[in-house]
Coordinates of C-alpha atoms (C1' of nucleotides) in Angstrom, one line a residue:
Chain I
X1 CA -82.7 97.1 -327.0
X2 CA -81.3 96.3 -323.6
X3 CA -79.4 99.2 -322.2
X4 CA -82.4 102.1 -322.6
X5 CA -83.6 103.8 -319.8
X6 CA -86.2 106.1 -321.0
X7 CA -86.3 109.7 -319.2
X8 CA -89.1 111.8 -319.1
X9 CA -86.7 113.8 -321.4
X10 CA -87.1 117.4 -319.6
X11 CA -90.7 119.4 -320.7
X12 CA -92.6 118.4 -317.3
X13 CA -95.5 121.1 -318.1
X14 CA -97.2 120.5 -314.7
X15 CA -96.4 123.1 -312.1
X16 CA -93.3 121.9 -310.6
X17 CA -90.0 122.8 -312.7
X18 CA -87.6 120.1 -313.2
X19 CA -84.6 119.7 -311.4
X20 CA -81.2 119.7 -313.2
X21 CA -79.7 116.2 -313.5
X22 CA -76.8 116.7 -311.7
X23 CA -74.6 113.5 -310.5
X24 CA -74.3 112.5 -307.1
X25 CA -71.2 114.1 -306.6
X26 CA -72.9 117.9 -307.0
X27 CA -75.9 117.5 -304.8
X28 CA -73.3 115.6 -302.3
X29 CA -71.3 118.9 -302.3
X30 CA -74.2 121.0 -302.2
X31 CA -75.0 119.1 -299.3
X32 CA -72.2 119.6 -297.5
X33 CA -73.1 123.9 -298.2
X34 CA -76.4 123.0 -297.0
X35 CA -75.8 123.1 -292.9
X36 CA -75.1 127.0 -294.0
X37 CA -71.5 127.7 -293.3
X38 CA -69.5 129.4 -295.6
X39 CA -66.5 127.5 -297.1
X40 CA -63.9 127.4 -299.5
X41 CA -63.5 124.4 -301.8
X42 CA -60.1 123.1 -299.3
X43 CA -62.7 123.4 -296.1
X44 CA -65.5 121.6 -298.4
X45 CA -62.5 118.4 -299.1
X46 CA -61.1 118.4 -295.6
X47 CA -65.0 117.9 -294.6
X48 CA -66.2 115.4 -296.7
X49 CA -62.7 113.9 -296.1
X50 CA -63.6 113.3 -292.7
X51 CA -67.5 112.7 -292.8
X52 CA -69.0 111.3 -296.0
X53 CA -66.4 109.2 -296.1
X54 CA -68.1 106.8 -294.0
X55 CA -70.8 105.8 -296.7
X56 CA -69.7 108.1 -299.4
X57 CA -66.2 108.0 -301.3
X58 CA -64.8 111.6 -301.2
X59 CA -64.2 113.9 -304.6
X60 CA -60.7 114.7 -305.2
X61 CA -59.9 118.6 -304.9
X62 CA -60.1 119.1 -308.5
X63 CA -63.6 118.0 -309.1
X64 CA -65.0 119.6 -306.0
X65 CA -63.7 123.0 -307.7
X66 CA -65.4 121.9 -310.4
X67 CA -68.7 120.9 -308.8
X68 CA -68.9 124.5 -306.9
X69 CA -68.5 126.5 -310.3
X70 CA -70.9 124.3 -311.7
X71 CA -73.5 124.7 -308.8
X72 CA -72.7 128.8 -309.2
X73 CA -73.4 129.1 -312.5
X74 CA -76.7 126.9 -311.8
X75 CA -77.6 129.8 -308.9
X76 CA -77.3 127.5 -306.3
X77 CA -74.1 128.9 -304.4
X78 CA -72.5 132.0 -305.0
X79 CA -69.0 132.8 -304.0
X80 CA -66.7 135.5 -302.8
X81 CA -62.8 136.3 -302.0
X82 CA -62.0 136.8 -299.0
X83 CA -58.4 138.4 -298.4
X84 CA -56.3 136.7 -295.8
X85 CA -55.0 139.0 -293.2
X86 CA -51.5 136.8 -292.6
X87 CA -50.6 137.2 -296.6
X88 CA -50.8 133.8 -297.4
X89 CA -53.0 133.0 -300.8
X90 CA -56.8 134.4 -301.2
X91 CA -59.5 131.9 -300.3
X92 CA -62.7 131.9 -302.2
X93 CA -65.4 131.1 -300.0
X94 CA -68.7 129.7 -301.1
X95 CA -72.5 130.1 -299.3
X96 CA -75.5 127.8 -300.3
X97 CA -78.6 130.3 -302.2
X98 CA -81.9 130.4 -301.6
X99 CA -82.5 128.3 -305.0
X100 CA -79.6 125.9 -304.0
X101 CA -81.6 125.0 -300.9
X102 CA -85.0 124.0 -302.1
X103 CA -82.6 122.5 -304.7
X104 CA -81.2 120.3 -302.0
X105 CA -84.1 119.6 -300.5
X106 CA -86.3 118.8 -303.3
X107 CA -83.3 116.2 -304.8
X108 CA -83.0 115.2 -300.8
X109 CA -87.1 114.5 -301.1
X110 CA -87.9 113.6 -304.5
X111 CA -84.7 111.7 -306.0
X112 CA -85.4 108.0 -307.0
X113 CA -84.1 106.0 -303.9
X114 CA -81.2 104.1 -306.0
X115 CA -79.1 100.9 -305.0
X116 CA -76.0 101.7 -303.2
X117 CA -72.8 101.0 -305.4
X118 CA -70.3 98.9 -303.9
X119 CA -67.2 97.9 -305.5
X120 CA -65.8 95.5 -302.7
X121 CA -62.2 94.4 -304.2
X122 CA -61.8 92.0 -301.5
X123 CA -64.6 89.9 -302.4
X124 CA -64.0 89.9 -305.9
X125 CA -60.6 88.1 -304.6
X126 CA -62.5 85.7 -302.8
X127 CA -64.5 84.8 -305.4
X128 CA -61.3 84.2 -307.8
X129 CA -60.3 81.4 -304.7
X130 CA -59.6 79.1 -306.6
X131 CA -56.9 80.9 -307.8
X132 CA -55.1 81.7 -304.6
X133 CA -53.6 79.9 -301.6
X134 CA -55.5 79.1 -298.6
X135 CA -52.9 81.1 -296.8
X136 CA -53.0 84.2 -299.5
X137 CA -57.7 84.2 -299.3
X138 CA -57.3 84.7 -295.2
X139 CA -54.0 87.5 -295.7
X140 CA -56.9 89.2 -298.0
X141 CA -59.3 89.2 -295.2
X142 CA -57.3 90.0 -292.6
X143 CA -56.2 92.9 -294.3
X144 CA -59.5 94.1 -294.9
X145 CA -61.0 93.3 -291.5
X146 CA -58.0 95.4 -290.3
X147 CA -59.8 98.5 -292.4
X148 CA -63.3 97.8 -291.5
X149 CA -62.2 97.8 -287.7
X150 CA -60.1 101.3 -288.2
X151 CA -63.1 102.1 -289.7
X152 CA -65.4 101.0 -287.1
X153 CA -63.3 103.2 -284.2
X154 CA -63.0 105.8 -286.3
X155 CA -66.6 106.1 -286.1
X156 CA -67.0 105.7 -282.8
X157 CA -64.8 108.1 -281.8
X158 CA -66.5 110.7 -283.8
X159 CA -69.8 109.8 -282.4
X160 CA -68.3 110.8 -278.8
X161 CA -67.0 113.8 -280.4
X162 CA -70.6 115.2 -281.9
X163 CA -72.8 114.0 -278.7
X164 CA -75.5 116.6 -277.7
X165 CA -74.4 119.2 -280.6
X166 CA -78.6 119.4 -281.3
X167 CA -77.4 120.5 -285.4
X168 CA -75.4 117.2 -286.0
X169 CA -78.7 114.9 -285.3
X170 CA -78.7 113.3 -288.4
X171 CA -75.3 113.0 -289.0
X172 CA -74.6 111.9 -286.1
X173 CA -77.5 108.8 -287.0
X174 CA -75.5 108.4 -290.1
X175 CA -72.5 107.4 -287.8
X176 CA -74.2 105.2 -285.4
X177 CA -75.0 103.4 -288.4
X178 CA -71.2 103.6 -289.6
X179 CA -70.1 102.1 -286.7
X180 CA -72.4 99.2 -287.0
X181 CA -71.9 98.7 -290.6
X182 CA -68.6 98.0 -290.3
X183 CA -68.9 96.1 -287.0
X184 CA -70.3 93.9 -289.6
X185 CA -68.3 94.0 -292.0
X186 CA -65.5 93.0 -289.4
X187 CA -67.8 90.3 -288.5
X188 CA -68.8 89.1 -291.7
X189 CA -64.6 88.7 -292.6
X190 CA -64.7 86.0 -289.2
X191 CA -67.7 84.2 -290.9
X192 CA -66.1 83.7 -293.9
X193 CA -63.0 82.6 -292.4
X194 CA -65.1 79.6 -290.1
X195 CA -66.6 79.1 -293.8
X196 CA -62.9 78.4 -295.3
X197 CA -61.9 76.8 -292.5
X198 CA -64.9 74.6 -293.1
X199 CA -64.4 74.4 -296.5
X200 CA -60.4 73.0 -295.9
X201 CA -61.4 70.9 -293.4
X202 CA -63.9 69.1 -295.1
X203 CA -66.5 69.2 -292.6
X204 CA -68.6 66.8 -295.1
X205 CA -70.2 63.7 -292.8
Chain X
X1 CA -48.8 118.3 -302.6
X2 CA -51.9 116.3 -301.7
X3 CA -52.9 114.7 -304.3
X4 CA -49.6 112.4 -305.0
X5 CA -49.4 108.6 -304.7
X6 CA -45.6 107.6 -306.1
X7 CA -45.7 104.6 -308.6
X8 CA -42.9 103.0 -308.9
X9 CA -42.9 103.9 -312.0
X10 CA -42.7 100.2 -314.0
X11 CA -38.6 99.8 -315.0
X12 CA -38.4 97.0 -311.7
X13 CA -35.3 94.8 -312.6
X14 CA -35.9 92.2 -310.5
X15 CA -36.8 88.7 -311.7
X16 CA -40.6 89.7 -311.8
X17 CA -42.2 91.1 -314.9
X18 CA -44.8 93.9 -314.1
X19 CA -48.5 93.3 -313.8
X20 CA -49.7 96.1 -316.8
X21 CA -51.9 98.3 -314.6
X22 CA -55.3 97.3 -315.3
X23 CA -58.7 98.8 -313.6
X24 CA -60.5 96.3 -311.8
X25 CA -63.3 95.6 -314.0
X26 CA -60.5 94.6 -316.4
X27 CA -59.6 91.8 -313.9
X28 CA -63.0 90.6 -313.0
X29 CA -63.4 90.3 -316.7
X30 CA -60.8 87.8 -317.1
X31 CA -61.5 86.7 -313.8
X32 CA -64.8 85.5 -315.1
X33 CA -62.9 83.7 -317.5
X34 CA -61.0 82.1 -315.3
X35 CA -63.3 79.6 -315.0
X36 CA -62.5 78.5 -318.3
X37 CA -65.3 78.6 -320.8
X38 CA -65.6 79.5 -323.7
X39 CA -67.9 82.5 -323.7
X40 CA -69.5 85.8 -325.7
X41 CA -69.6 89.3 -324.3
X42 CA -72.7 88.6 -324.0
X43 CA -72.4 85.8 -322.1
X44 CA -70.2 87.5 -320.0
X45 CA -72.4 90.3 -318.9
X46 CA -75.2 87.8 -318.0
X47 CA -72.8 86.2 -316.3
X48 CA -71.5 89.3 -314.0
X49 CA -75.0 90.7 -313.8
X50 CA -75.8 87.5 -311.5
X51 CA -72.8 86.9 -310.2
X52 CA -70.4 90.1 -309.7
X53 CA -73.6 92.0 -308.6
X54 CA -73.9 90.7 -305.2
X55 CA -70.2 92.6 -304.7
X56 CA -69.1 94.2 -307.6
X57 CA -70.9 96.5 -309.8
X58 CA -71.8 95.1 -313.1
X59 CA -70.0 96.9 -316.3
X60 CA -72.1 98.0 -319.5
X61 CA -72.3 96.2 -322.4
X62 CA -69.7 98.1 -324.5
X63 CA -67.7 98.2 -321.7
X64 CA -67.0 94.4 -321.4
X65 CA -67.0 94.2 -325.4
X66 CA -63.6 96.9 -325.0
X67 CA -62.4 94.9 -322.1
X68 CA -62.3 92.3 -324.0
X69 CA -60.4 93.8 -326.8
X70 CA -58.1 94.9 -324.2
X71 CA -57.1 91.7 -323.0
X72 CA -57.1 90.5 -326.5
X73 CA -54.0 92.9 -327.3
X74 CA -52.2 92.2 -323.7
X75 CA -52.3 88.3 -325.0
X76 CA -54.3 87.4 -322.0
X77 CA -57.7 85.8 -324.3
X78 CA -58.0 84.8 -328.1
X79 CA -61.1 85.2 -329.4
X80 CA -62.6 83.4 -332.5
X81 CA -65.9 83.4 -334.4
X82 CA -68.8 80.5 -334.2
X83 CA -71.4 80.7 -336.9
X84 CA -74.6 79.8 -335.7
X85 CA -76.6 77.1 -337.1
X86 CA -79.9 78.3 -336.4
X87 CA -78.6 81.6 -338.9
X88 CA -78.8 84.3 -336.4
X89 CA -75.5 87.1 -336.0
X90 CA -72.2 84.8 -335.5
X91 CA -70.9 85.6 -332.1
X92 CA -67.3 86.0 -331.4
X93 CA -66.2 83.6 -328.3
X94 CA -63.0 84.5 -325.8
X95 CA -60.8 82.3 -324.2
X96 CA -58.6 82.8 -321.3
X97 CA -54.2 82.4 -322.7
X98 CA -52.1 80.5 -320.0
X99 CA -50.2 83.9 -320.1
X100 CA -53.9 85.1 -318.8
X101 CA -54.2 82.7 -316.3
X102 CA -50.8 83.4 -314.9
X103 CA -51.9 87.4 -315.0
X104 CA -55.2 87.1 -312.7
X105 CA -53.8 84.8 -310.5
X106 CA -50.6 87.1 -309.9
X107 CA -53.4 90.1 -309.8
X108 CA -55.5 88.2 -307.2
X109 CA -52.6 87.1 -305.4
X110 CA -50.6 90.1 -305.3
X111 CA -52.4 93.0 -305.4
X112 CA -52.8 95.6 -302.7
X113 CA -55.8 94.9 -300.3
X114 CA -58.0 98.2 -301.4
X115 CA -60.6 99.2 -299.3
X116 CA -64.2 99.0 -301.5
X117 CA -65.6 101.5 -302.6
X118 CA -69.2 102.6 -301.5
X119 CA -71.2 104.9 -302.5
X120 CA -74.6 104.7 -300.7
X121 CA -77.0 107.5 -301.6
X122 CA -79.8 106.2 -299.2
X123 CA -77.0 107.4 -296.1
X124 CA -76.8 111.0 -298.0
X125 CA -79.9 111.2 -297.9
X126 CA -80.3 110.6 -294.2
X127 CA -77.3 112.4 -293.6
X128 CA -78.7 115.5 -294.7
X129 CA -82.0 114.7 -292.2
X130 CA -82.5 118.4 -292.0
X131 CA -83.9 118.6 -295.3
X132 CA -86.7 116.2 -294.9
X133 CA -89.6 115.5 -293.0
X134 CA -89.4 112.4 -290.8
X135 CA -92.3 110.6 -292.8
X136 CA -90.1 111.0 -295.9
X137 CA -86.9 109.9 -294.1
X138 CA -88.6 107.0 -293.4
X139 CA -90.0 106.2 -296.8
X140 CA -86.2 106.6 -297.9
X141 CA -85.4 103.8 -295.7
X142 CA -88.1 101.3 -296.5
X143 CA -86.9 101.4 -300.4
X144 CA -83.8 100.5 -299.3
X145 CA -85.1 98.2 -297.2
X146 CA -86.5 96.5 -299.8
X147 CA -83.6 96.4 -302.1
X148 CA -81.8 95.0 -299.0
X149 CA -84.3 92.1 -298.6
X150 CA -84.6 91.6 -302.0
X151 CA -80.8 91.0 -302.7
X152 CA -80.7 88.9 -300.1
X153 CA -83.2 87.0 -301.2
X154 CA -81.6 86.3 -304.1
X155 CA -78.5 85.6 -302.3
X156 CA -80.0 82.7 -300.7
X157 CA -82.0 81.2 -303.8
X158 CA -78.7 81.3 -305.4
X159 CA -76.8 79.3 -302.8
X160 CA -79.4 76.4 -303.0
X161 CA -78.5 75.9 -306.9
X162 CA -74.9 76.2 -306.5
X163 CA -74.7 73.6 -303.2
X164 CA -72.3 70.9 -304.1
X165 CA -70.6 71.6 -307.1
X166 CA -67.5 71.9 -306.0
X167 CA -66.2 73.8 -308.7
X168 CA -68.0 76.7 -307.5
X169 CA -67.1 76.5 -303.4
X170 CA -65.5 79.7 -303.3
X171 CA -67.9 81.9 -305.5
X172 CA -71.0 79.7 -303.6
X173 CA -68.6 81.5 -300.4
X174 CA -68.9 84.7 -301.4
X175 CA -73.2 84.1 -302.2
X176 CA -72.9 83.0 -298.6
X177 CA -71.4 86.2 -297.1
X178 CA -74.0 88.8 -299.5
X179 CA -76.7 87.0 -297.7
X180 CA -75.4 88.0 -294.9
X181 CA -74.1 91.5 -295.9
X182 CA -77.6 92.3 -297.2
X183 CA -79.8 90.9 -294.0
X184 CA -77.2 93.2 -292.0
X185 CA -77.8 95.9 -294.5
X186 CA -82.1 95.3 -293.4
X187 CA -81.3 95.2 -289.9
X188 CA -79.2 98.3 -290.2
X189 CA -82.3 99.9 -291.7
X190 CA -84.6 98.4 -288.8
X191 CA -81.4 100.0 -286.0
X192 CA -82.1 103.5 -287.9
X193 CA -86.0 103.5 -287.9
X194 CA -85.7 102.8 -283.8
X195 CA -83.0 105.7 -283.8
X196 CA -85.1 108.1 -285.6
X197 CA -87.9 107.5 -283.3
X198 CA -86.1 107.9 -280.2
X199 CA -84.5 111.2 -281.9
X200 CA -88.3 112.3 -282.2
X201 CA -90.0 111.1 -279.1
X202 CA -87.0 113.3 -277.5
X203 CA -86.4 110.1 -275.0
X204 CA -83.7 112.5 -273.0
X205 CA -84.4 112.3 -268.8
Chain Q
dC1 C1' -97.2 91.6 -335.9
dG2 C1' -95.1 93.6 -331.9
dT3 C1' -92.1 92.6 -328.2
dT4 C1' -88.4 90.3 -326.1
dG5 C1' -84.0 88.0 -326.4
dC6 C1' -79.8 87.2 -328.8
dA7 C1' -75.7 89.5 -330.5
dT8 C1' -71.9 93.1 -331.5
dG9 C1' -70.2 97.2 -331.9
dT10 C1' -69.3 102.7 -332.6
dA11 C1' -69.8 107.5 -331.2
dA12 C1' -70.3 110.9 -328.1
dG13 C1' -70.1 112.6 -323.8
dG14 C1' -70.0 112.8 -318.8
dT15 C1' -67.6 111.6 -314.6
dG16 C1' -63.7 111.6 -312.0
dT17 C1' -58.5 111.0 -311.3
dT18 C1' -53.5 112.2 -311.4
dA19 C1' -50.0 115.2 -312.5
dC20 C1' -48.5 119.6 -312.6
dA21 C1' -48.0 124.8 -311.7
dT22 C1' -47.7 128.2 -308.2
dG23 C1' -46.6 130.3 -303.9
dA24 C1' -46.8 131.9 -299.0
dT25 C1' -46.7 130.3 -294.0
dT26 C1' -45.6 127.5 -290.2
dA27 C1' -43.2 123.9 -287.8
dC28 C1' -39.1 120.9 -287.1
Chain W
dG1 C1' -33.4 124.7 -294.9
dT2 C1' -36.8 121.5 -295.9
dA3 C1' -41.1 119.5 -295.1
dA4 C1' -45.9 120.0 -294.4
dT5 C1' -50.0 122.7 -294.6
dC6 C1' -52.9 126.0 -296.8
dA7 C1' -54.9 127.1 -301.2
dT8 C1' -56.6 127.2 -306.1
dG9 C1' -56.7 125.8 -310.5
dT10 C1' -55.5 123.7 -315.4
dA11 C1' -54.5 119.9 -318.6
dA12 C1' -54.5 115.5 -319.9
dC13 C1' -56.4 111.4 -319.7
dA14 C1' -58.8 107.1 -318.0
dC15 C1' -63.0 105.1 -317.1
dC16 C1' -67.6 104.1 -318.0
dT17 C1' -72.4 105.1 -319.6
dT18 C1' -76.1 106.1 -322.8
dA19 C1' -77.7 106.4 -327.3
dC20 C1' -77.7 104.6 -331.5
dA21 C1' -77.2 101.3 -335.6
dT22 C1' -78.2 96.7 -337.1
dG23 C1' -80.6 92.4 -337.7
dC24 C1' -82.5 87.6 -337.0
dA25 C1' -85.4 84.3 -334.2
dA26 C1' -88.9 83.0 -331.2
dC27 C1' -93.0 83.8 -328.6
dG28 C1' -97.6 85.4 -327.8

DNA sequence: CGTTGCATGTAAGGTGTTACATGATTAC
DNA sequence: GTAATCATGTAACACCTTACATGCAACG
């Protein structure tokens, strides 16, 4: 038996009830509810679009419709139309409950502290050297240093933008460390290519 | 229409035949048999668990046994049966086809440079500071802390057993850059903790 | 004599994506 | 007039995981 994880399996007759298992995605969402406004599932993609992105991928439009039905029907948003007065389509707007809060907070509290999961394509290319050119591994990392410097401004741009706004504190930590993380990862792409160029070379004495 | 990304849609009548569109974890499959061993599913998630993992999340079980049929029926491995003499379960063994070889290098070689794909749940977590107390912020960060030092770790144990084989410079590359990647990851967490404290201690003149 | 490791695979289900349908408003 | 933006949602499907079934060998 290798893939088992066993799981408590619900029940949990002491005091506290259990929390639903939801996937990352849902309590990432109710997350986003979470700093109070009220926002339709468009505002809710354009947001996370432009500020989980940084250590988060971001849902696709269809799922986050499907993650706020989901967290209505668990009681932890409820939602509402709201008629638009220049006649273009109806918006339903959603608000965070009083149960979706100490939802969020008890998953922000209690969750297990998991591993991050990267999927980083470009090193998996790297690692397949041996099946590229010399010329083809450093057009790989130059391409990808490219994105982890738009990256890197990106950041630091929006850092500028949220200064002193007392309610972004912790997001705005999140981007400070954004902007270093992928300082690094820019600077891990040049250490690599002194490593090929090492590696070509034949620095061996 | 937001959600499009045009495709080309196969057909392309010049010289070049079409990569089939694989996922990734298709292609590091038969990137790890690249290498050219012979080698069991099994095998081959040992393989990526301590290999792939420092990059690339490692796939389940059954997922690399259907990869492996995949890439059976695209031509790109043959597989055939070894009895074992000790009498436990006969494994089935893959082999990479030239036509394989010819597909992962084109893959690795042409492929669009995608950006990885992250998903750090420790950063959510932070990011939605409002919904913890510091202590527990803080206790966040020293897990991942410890996963951080831990891979890294690892990272450098495995670069000592791989130094000077030459067949395995450019994966002993990519062991090189995790060690780095995860002892940026620990600093990161050390950058955070000061932030934090200065965000508490109010250091504003 | 129970656990771990070796070894392969199916079934069920959850997660998440793209493509499509629909339609009004605003900007070029 | 046509493209982009706002706006919501369904359907189909791809990807990937867990749970389960099965069974032998070696170790303690």
């Amino acid at each position: 038996m290798v893939e088992k994880k066993s799981k408590a399996k619900e029940s949990a007759p002491d005091g506290e009830a259990e929390l639903p298992a939801l996937p990352a995605t849902s309590w990432a969402v109710l997350g986003l509810l979470s700093f109070g406004e009220e926002l339709s599932g468009y505002d809710l993609k354009k947001w996370s679009d432009w500020s989980l992105r940084f250590f988060y991928w971001s849902p696709s439009f269809s799922q986050i419709y499907s993650e706020l039905k989901r967290l209505e029907k668990a009681g932890f948003a409820t939602s509402r139309m709201v008629a638009q007065e220049t006649g273009s389509r109806d918006k339903r707007v959603y608000r965070i409950t009083g149960e979706g809060m100490d939802a969020v907070r008890r998953w922000a509290r209690e969750a297990p502290v998991d591993p991050p999961v990267l999927k980083h394509g470009p090193m998996l290319r790297i690692w397949l050297g041996h099946l590229l050119e010399p010329e083809q591994l450093r057009e790989v990392l130059a391409r990808h240093r490219e994105f982890a410097e738009t990256m890197r401004l990106r950041a630091e741009v929006d850092i500028e933008g949220a200064r002193s706004e007392a309610a972004w504190a912790y997001p705005t930590l999140t981007l400070k460390w954004a902007e270093r993380y992928y300082r690094s990862e820019r600077d891990l792409v040049d250490g690599m290519l002194a490593d090929i160029e090492e590696l070509e070379n034949g620095t061996r004495p």
